[in-house]
CSV table of C-alpha atoms and ligand atoms in Angstrom, one decimal:
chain,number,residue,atom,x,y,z
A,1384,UNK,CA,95.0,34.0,115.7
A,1385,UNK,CA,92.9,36.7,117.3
A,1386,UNK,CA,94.0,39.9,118.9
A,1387,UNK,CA,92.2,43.2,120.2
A,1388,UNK,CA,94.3,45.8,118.3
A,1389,UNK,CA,96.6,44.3,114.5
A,1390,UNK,CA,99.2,46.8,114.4
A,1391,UNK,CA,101.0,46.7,110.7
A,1392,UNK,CA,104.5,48.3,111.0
A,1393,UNK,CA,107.1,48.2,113.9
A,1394,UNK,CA,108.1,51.7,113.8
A,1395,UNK,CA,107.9,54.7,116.5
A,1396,UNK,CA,104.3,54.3,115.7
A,1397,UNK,CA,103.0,51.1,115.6
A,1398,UNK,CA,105.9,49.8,118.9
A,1399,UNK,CA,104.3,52.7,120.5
A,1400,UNK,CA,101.2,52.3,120.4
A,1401,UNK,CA,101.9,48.5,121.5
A,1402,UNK,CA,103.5,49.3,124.6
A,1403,UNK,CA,100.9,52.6,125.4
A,1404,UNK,CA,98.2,49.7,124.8
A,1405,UNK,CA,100.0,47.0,127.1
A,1406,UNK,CA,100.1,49.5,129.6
A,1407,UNK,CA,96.1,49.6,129.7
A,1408,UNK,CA,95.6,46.2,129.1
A,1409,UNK,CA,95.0,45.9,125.8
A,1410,UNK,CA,96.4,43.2,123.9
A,1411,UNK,CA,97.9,43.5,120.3
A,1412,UNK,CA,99.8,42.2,118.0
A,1413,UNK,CA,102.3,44.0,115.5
A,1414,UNK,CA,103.6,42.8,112.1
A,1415,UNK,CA,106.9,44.4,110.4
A,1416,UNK,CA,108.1,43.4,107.0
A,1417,UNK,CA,111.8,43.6,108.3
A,1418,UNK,CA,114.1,42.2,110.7
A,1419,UNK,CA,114.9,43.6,113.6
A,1420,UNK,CA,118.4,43.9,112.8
A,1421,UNK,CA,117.5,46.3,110.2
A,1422,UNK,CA,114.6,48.0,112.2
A,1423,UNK,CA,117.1,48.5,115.2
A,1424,UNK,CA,120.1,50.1,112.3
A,1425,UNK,CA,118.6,52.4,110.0
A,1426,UNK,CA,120.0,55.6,110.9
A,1427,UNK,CA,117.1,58.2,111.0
A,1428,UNK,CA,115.1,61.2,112.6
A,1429,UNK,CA,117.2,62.7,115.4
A,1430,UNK,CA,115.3,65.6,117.7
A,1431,UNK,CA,112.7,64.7,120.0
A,1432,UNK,CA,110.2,67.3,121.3
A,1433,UNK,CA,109.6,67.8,125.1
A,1434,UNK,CA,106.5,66.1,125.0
A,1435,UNK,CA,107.7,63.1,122.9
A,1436,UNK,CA,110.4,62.9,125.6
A,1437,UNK,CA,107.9,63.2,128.8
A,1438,UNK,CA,105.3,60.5,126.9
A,1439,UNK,CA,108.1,57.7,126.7
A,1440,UNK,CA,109.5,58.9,130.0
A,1441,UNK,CA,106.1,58.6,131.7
A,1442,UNK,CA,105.1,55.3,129.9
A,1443,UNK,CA,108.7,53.6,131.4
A,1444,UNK,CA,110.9,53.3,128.5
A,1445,UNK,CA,112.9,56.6,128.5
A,1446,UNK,CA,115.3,55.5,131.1
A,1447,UNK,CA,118.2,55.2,128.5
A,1448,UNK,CA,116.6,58.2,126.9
A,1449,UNK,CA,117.6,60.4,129.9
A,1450,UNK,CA,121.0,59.0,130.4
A,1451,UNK,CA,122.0,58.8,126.9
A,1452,UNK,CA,120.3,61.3,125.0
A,1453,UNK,CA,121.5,65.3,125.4
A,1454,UNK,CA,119.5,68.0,126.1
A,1455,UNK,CA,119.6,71.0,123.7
A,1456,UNK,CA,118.1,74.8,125.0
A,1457,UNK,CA,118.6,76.2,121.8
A,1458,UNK,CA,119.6,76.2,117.8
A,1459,UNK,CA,121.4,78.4,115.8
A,1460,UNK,CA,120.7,79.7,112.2
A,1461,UNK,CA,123.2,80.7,110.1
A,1462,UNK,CA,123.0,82.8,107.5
A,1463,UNK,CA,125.5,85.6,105.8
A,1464,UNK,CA,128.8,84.4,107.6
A,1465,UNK,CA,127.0,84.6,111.0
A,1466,UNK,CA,125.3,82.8,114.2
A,1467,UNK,CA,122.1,83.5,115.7
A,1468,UNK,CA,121.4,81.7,118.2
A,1469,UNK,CA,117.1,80.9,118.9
A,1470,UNK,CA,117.3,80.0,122.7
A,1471,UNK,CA,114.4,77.7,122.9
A,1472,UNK,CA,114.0,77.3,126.2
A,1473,UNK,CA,114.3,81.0,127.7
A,1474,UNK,CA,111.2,81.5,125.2
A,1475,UNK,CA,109.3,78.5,125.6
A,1476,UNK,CA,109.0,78.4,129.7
A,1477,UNK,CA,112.0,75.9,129.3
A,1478,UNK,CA,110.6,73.0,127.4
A,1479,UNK,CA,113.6,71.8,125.2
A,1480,UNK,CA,114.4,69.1,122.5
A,1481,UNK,CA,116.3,65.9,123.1
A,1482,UNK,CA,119.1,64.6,120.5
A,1483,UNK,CA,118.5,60.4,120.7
A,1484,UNK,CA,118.5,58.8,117.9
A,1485,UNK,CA,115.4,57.1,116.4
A,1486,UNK,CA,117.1,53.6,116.4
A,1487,UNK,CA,117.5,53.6,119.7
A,1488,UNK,CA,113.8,54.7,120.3
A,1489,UNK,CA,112.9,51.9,118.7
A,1490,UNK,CA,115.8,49.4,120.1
A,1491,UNK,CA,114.1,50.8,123.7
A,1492,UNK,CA,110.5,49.9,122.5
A,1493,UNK,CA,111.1,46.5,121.1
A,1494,UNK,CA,112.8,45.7,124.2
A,1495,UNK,CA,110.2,46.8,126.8
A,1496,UNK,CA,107.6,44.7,124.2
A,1497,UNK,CA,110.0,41.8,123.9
A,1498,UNK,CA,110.0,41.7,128.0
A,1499,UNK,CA,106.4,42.0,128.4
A,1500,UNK,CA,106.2,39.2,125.9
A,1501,UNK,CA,104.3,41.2,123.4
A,1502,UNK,CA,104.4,39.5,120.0
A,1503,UNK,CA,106.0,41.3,117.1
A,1504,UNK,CA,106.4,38.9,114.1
A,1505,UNK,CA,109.2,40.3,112.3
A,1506,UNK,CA,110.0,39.6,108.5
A,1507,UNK,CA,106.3,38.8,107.6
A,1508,UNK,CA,105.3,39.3,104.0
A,1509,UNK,CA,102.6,40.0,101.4
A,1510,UNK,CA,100.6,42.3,104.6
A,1511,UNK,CA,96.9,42.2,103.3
A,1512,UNK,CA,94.1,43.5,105.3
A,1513,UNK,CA,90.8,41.8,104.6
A,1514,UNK,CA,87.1,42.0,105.7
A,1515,UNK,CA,87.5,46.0,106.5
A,1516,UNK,CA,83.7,46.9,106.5
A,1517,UNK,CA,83.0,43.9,108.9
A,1518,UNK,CA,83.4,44.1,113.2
A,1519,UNK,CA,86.5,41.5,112.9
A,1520,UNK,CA,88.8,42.8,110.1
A,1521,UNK,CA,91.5,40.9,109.4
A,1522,UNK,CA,95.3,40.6,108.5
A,1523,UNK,CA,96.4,38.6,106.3
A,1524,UNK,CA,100.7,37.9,105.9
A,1525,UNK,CA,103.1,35.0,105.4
A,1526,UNK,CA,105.5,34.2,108.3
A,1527,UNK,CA,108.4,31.5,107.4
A,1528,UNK,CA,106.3,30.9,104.3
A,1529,UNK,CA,103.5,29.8,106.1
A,1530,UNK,CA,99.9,32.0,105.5
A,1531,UNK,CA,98.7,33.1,108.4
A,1532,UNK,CA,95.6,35.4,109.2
A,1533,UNK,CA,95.3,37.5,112.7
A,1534,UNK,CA,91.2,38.3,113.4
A,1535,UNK,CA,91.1,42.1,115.3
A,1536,UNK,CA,88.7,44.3,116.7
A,1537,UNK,CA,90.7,47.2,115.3
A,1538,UNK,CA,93.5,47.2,113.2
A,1539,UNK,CA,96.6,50.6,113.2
A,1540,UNK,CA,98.2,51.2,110.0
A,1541,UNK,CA,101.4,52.4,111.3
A,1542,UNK,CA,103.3,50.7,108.4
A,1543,UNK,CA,105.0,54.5,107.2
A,1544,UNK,CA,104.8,55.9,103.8
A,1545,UNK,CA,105.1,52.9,101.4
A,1546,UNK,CA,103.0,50.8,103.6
A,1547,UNK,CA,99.6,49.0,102.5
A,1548,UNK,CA,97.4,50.3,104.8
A,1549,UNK,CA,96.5,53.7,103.4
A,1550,UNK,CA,96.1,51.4,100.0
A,1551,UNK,CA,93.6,49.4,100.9
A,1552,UNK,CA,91.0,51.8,101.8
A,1553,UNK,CA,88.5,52.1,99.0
A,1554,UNK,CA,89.5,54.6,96.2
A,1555,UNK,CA,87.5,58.0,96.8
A,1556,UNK,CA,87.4,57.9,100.7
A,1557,UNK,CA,90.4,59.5,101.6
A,1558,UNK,CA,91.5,62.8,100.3
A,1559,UNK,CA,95.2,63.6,99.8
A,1560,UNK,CA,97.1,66.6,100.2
A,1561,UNK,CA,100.2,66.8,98.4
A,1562,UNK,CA,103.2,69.1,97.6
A,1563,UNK,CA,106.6,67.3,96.0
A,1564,UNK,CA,109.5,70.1,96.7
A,1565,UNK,CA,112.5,70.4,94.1
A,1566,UNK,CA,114.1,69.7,97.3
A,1567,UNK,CA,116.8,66.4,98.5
A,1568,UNK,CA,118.9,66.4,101.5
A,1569,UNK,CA,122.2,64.1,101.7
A,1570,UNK,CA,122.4,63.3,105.0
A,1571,UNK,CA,126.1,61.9,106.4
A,1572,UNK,CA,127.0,60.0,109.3
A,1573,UNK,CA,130.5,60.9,110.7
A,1574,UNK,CA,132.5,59.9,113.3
A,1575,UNK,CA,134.0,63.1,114.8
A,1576,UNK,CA,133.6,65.2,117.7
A,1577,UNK,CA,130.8,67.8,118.0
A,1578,UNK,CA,131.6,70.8,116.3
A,1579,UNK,CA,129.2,72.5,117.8
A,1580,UNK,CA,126.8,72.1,121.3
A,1581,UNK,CA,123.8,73.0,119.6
A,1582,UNK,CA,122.3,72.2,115.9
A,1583,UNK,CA,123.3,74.9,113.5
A,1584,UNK,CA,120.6,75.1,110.7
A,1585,UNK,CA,122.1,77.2,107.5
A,1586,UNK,CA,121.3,79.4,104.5
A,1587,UNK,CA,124.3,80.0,102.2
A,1588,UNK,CA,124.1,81.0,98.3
A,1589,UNK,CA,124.9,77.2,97.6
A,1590,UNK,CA,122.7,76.0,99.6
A,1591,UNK,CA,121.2,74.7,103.0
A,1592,UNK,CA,123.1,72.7,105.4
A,1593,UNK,CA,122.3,71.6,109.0
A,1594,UNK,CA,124.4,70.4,111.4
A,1595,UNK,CA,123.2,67.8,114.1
A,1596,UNK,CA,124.8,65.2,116.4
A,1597,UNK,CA,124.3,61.4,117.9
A,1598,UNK,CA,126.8,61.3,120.5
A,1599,UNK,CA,130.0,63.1,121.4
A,1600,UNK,CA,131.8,60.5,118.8
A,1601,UNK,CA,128.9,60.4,115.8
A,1602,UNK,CA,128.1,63.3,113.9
A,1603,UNK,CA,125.1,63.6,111.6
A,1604,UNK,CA,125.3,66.5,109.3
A,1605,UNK,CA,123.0,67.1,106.0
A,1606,UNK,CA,123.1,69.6,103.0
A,1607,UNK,CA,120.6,70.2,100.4
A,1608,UNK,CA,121.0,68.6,96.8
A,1609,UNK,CA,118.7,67.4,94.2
A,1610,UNK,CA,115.9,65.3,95.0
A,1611,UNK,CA,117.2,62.8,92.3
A,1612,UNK,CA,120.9,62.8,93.4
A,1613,UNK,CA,123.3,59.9,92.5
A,1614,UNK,CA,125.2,59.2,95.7
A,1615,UNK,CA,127.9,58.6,93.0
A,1616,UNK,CA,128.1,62.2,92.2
A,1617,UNK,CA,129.3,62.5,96.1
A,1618,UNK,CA,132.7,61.5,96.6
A,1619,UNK,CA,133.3,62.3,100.4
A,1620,UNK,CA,135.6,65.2,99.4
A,1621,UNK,CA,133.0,67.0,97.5
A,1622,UNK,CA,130.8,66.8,100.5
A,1623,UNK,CA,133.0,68.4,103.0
A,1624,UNK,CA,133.6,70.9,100.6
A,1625,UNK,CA,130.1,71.8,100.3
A,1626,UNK,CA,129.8,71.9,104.0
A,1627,UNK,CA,132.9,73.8,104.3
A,1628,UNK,CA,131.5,76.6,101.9
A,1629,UNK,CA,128.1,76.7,103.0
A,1630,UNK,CA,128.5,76.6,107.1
A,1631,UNK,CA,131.9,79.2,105.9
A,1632,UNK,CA,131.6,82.0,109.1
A,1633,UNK,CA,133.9,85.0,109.9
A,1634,UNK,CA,133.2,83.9,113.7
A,1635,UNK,CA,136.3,81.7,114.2
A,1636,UNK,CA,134.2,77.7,113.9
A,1637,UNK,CA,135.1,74.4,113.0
A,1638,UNK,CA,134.1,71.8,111.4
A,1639,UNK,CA,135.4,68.3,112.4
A,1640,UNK,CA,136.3,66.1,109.7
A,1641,UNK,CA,136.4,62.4,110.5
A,1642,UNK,CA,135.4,58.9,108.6
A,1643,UNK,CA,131.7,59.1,106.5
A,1644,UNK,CA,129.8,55.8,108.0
A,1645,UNK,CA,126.9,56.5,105.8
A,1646,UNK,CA,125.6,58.5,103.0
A,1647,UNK,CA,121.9,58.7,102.0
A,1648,UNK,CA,119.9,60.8,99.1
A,1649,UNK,CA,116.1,61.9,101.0
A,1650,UNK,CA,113.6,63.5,98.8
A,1651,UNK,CA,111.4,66.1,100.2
A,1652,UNK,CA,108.0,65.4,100.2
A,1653,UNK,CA,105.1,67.0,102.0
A,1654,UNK,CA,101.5,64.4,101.9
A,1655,UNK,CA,98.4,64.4,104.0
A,1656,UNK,CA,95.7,61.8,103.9
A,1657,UNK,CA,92.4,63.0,105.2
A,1658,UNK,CA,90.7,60.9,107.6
A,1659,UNK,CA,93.0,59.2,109.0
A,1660,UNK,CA,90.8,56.5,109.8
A,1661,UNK,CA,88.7,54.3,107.6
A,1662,UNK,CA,85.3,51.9,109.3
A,1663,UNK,CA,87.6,49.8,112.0
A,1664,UNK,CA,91.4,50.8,110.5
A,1665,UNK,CA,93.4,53.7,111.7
A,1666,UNK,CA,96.5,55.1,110.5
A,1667,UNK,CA,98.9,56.7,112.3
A,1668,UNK,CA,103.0,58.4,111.5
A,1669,UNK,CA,104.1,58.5,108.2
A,1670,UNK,CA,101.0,56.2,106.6
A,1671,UNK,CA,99.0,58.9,107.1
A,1672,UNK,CA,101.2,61.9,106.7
A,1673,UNK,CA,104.5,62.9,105.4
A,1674,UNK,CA,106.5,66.1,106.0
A,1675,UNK,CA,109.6,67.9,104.9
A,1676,UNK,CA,112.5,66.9,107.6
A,1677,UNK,CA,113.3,70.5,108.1
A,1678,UNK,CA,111.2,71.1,111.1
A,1679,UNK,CA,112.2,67.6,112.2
A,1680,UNK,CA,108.9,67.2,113.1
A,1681,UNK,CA,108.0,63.4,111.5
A,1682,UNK,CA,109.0,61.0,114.0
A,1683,UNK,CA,106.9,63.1,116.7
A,1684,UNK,CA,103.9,63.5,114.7
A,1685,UNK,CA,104.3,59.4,114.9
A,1686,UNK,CA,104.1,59.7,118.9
A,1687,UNK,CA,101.4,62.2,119.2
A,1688,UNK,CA,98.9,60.4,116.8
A,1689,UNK,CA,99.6,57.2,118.6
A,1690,UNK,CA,99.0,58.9,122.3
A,1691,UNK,CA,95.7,60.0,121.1
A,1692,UNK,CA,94.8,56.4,119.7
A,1693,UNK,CA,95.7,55.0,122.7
A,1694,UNK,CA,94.0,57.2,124.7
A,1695,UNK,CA,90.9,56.9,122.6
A,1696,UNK,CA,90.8,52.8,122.3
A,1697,UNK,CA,91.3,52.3,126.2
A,1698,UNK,CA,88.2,54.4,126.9
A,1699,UNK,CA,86.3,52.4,124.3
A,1700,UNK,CA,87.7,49.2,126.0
A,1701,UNK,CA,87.1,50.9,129.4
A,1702,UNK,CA,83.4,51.9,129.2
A,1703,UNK,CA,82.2,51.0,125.0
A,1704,UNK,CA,82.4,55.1,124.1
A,1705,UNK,CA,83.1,55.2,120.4
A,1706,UNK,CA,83.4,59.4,121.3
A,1707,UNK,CA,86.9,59.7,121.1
A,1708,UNK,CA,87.7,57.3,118.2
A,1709,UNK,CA,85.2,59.2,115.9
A,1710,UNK,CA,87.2,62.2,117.2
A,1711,UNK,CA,90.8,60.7,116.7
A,1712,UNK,CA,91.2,61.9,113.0
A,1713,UNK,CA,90.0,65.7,113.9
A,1714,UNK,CA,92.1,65.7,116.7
A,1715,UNK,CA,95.3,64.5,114.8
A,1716,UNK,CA,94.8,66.3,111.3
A,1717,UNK,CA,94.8,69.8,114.2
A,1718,UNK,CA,98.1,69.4,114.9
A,1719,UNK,CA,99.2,67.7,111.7
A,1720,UNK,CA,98.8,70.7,109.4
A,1721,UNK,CA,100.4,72.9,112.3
A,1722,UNK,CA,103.5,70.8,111.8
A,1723,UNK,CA,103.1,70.6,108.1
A,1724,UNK,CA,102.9,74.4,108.3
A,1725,UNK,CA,106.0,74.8,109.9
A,1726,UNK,CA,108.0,72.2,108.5
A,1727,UNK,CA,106.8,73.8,105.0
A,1728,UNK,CA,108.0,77.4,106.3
A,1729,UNK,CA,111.0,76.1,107.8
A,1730,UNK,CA,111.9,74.9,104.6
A,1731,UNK,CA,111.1,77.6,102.4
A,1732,UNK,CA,113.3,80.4,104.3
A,1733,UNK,CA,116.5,77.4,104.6
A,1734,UNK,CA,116.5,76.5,101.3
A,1735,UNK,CA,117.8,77.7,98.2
A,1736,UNK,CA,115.8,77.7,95.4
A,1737,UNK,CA,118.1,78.5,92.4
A,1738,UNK,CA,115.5,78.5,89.6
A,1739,UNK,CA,113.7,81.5,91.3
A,1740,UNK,CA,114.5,85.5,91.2
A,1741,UNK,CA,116.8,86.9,93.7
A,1742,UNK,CA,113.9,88.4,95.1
A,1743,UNK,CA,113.3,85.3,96.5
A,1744,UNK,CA,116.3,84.9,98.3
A,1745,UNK,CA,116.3,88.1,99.8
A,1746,UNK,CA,113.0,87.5,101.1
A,1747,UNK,CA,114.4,84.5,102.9
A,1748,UNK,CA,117.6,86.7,104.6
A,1749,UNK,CA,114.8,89.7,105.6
A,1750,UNK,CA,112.7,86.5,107.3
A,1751,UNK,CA,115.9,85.0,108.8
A,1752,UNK,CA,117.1,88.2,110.0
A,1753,UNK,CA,113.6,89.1,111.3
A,1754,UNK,CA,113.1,85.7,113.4
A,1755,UNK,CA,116.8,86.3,114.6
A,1756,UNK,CA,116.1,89.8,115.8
A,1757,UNK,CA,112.3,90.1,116.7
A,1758,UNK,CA,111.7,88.5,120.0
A,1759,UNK,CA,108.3,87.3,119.0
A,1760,UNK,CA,109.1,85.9,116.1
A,1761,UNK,CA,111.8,84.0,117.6
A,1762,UNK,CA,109.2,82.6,120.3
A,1763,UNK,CA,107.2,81.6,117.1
A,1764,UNK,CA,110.3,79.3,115.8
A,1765,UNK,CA,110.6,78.0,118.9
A,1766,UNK,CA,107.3,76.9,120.5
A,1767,UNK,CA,107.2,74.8,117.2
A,1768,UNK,CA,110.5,73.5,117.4
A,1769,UNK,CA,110.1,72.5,121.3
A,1770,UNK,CA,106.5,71.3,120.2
A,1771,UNK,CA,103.1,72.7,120.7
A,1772,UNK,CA,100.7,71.8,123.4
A,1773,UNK,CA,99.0,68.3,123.0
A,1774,UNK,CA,95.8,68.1,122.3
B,2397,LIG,P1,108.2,54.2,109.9
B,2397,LIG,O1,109.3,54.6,110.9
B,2397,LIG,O2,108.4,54.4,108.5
B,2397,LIG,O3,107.8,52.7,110.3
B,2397,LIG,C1,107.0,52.0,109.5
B,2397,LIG,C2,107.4,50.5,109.6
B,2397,LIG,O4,106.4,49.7,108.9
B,2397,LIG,C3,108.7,50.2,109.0
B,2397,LIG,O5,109.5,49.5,110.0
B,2397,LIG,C4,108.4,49.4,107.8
B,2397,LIG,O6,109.4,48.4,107.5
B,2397,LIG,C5,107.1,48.7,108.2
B,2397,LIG,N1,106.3,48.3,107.0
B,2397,LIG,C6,106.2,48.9,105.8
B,2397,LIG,N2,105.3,48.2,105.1
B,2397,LIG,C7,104.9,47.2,105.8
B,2397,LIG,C8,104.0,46.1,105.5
B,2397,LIG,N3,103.4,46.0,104.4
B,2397,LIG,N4,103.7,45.2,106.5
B,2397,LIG,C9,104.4,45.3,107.7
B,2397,LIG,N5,105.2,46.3,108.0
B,2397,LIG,C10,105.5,47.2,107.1
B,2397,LIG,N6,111.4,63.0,112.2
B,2397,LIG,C11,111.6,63.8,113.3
B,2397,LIG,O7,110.6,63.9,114.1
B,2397,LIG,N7,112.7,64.4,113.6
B,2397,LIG,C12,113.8,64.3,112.8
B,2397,LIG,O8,114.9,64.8,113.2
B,2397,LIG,C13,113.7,63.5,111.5
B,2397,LIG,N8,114.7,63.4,110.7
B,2397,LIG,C14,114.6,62.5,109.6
B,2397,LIG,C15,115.7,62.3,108.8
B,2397,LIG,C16,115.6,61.5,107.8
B,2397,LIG,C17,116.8,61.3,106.9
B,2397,LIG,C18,114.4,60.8,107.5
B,2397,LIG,C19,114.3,59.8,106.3
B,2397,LIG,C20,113.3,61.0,108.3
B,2397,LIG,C21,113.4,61.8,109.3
B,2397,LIG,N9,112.3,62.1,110.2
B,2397,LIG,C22,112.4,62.9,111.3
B,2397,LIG,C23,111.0,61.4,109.9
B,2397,LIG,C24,110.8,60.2,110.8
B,2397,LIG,O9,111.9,59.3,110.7
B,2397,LIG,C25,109.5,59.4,110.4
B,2397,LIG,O10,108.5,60.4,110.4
B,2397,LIG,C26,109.2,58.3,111.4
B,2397,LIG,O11,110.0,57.2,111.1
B,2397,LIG,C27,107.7,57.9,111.2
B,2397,LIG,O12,107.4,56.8,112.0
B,2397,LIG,P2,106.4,55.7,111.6
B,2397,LIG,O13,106.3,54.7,112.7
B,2397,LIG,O14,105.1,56.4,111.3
B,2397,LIG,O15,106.9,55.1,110.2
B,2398,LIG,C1,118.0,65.9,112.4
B,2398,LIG,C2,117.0,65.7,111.4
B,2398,LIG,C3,116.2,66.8,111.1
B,2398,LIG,O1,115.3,66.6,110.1
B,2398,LIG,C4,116.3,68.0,111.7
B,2398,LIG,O2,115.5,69.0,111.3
B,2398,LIG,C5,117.3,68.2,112.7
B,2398,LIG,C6,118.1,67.1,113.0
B,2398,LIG,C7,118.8,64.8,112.8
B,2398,LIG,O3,118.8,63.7,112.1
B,2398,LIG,O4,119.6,64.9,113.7
């Protein structure tokens, strides 16, 4: 088999990236270990930047997007018993985020490639890229037990953070960057109505806890525990206890109750592979960098890395210019560390870090109450949150 771009990995970045490179007449092919029943169910990121949300409307496959998915203008942080609310849009020229769920990002993206009858081999196994320093590299995987091997002129790692692309690049080309927080977040799904319009990010003494929503039935709501957490220790009454206590306000708010569909331990991690590209392989999302969800900045690092690939392998298609692929790395690593920034800072002031001083803590409530209070501060939060400029 031979195709122009192997993509490994049919996540947000590597479905992208197919359609982005349908759309310009490039043919590929992608790979995913999974099925995509699985692919299409696991319940992940959440909040879409403005730019994620005006790439996949642009690129045809944000029509369910705009009908389903809500807009938010702003988020609240809580902290000491009370709301602040960070109205993104009033300080960001009104760019906004968009609550959709990842699943259905990627139930929308497999359908548009499905349609254009764009292969996607799902459940593949043992993913092993050969000839790497040659012109053709080449994947090599087992479909229905049979050993197949797929020549490319280019081949996107897109295959997240346990994936084998970043491993088979040589041993001393890439440098990694790499910070492991004391951090967890148990995330729940719940089916309840909103309990509030607009996320509510929280400090408490106990802990951080964030509320977020899926639809005006689902709920998804998280608080930070240990990165090592038994689910075990987490009977459901414990957790709405813990969310009870930590989103407690003297403001006259409820929390809904309902039914927990799903519990899951996530440990924080923040990792940065540098280049993101080695000879004729690119990674892109998660393979090449990880960050805390805080900032909820992951899935759209996925989508802005893959924009810039695309962009970069239709020119070289278009007119043989190698320019912008020597340039994709640089160009993605800019705004990679931005969001690792943030996604690091967001985390430190939300968090509670109970083997610290107090000092500590009171240095998070002075930075919370100065990003609540200070106009430019707040525009800071938020012209991260919404998303910074492409590019
Ligand atoms: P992935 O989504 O991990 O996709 C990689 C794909 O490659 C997978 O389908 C995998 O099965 C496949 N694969 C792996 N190995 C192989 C192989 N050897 N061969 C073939 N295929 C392989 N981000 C946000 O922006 N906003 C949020 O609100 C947010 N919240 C989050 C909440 C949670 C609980 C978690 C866990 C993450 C969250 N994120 C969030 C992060 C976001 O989900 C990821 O950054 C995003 O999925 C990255 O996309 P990707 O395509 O790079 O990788
Ligand atoms: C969600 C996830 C995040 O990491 C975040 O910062 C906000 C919301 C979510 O899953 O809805």
């Amino acid at each position: 088999m031979r195709t122009q771009v192997g993509i490994v990995g049919a996540g947000p970045a590597g479905l992208l990236l197919s359609h982005l490179l349908h759309l310009r007449g490039i043919d590929s092919v992608v790979l995913e270990i999974r099925s995509r029943k699985e692919i299409e169910g696991t319940i992940r990121a959440g909040v879409l930047e403005q730019g994620t949300v005006d790439l996949l409307i642009e690129s045809g496959v944000g029509g369910r997007l705009q009908r389903e998915g809500s807009v938010h203008h702003g988020i609240e942080l809580r902290f000491g018993g009370r709301g602040h609310r960070i109205p993104l849009s009033e300080l960001t020229g009104g760019r906004a985020i968009t609550l959709y769920p990842q699943h259905e990002v990627i139930k929308d993206l497999v359908g548009a490639r499905l349609e254009a009858n764009g292969p996607i081999f799902f459940e593949v196994a043992d993913v092993g890229l050969v000839d790497l320093t040659s012109s053709t590299p080449k994947i090599r995987f087992r479909k229905d037990g049979e050993l197949k091997e797929l020549a490319c002129d280019f081949i996107a790692g897109c295959d997240g953070g346990q994936g084998v692309c970043r491993a088979s690049i040589p041993e001393g080309v890439l440098t990694p960057f790499e910070r492991v927080h004391p951090l967890g977040w148990l995330g729940i799904l719940v089916q309840a109505p909103r309990s509030s319009e607009e996320l509510i990010y929280a400090l408490h003494d106990r802990g951080f806890a964030l509320v977020s929503t899926r639809s005006p039935e689902i709920q998804r709501l998280y608080l930070q525990c240990d990165p090592n957490e038994d689910i075990d220790n987490w009977p459901d009454g414990r957790i709405w206890e813990e969310l009870h206590a930590r989103l407690a306000t003297d403001e006259g708010w409820t929390l809904h109750e309902g039914a927990i569909l799903d519990k899951v331990v996530v440990a924080m991690h923040s990792f940065v592979a540098e280049p993101m590209r080695y000879k004729r392989l690119f990674l892109a999302g998660d393979a090449a960098h990880i960050v805390p969800p805080t900032g909820a900045k992951g899935l759209n690092l996925a989508v802005a890395d893959v924009r810039v690939l695309a962009g970069a392998l239709a020119d070289f298609y278009a007119s043989g210019r190698t320019g912008p692929l020597d340039e994709y790395s640089e160009i993605c690593l800019r705004r990679v560390w931005k969001a690792q920034r943030f996604s690091w800072w967001m985390t430190s002031m939300l968090h509670r870090f109970h083997e610290e001083d107090r000092f500590r803590y009171q240095m998070q409530i002075a930075e919370l109450d100065y990003v609540t209070s200070s106009r430019a501060a707040a525009t800071s939060l938020a012209e991260n949150y919404v998303g910074l400029p492409i590019g």
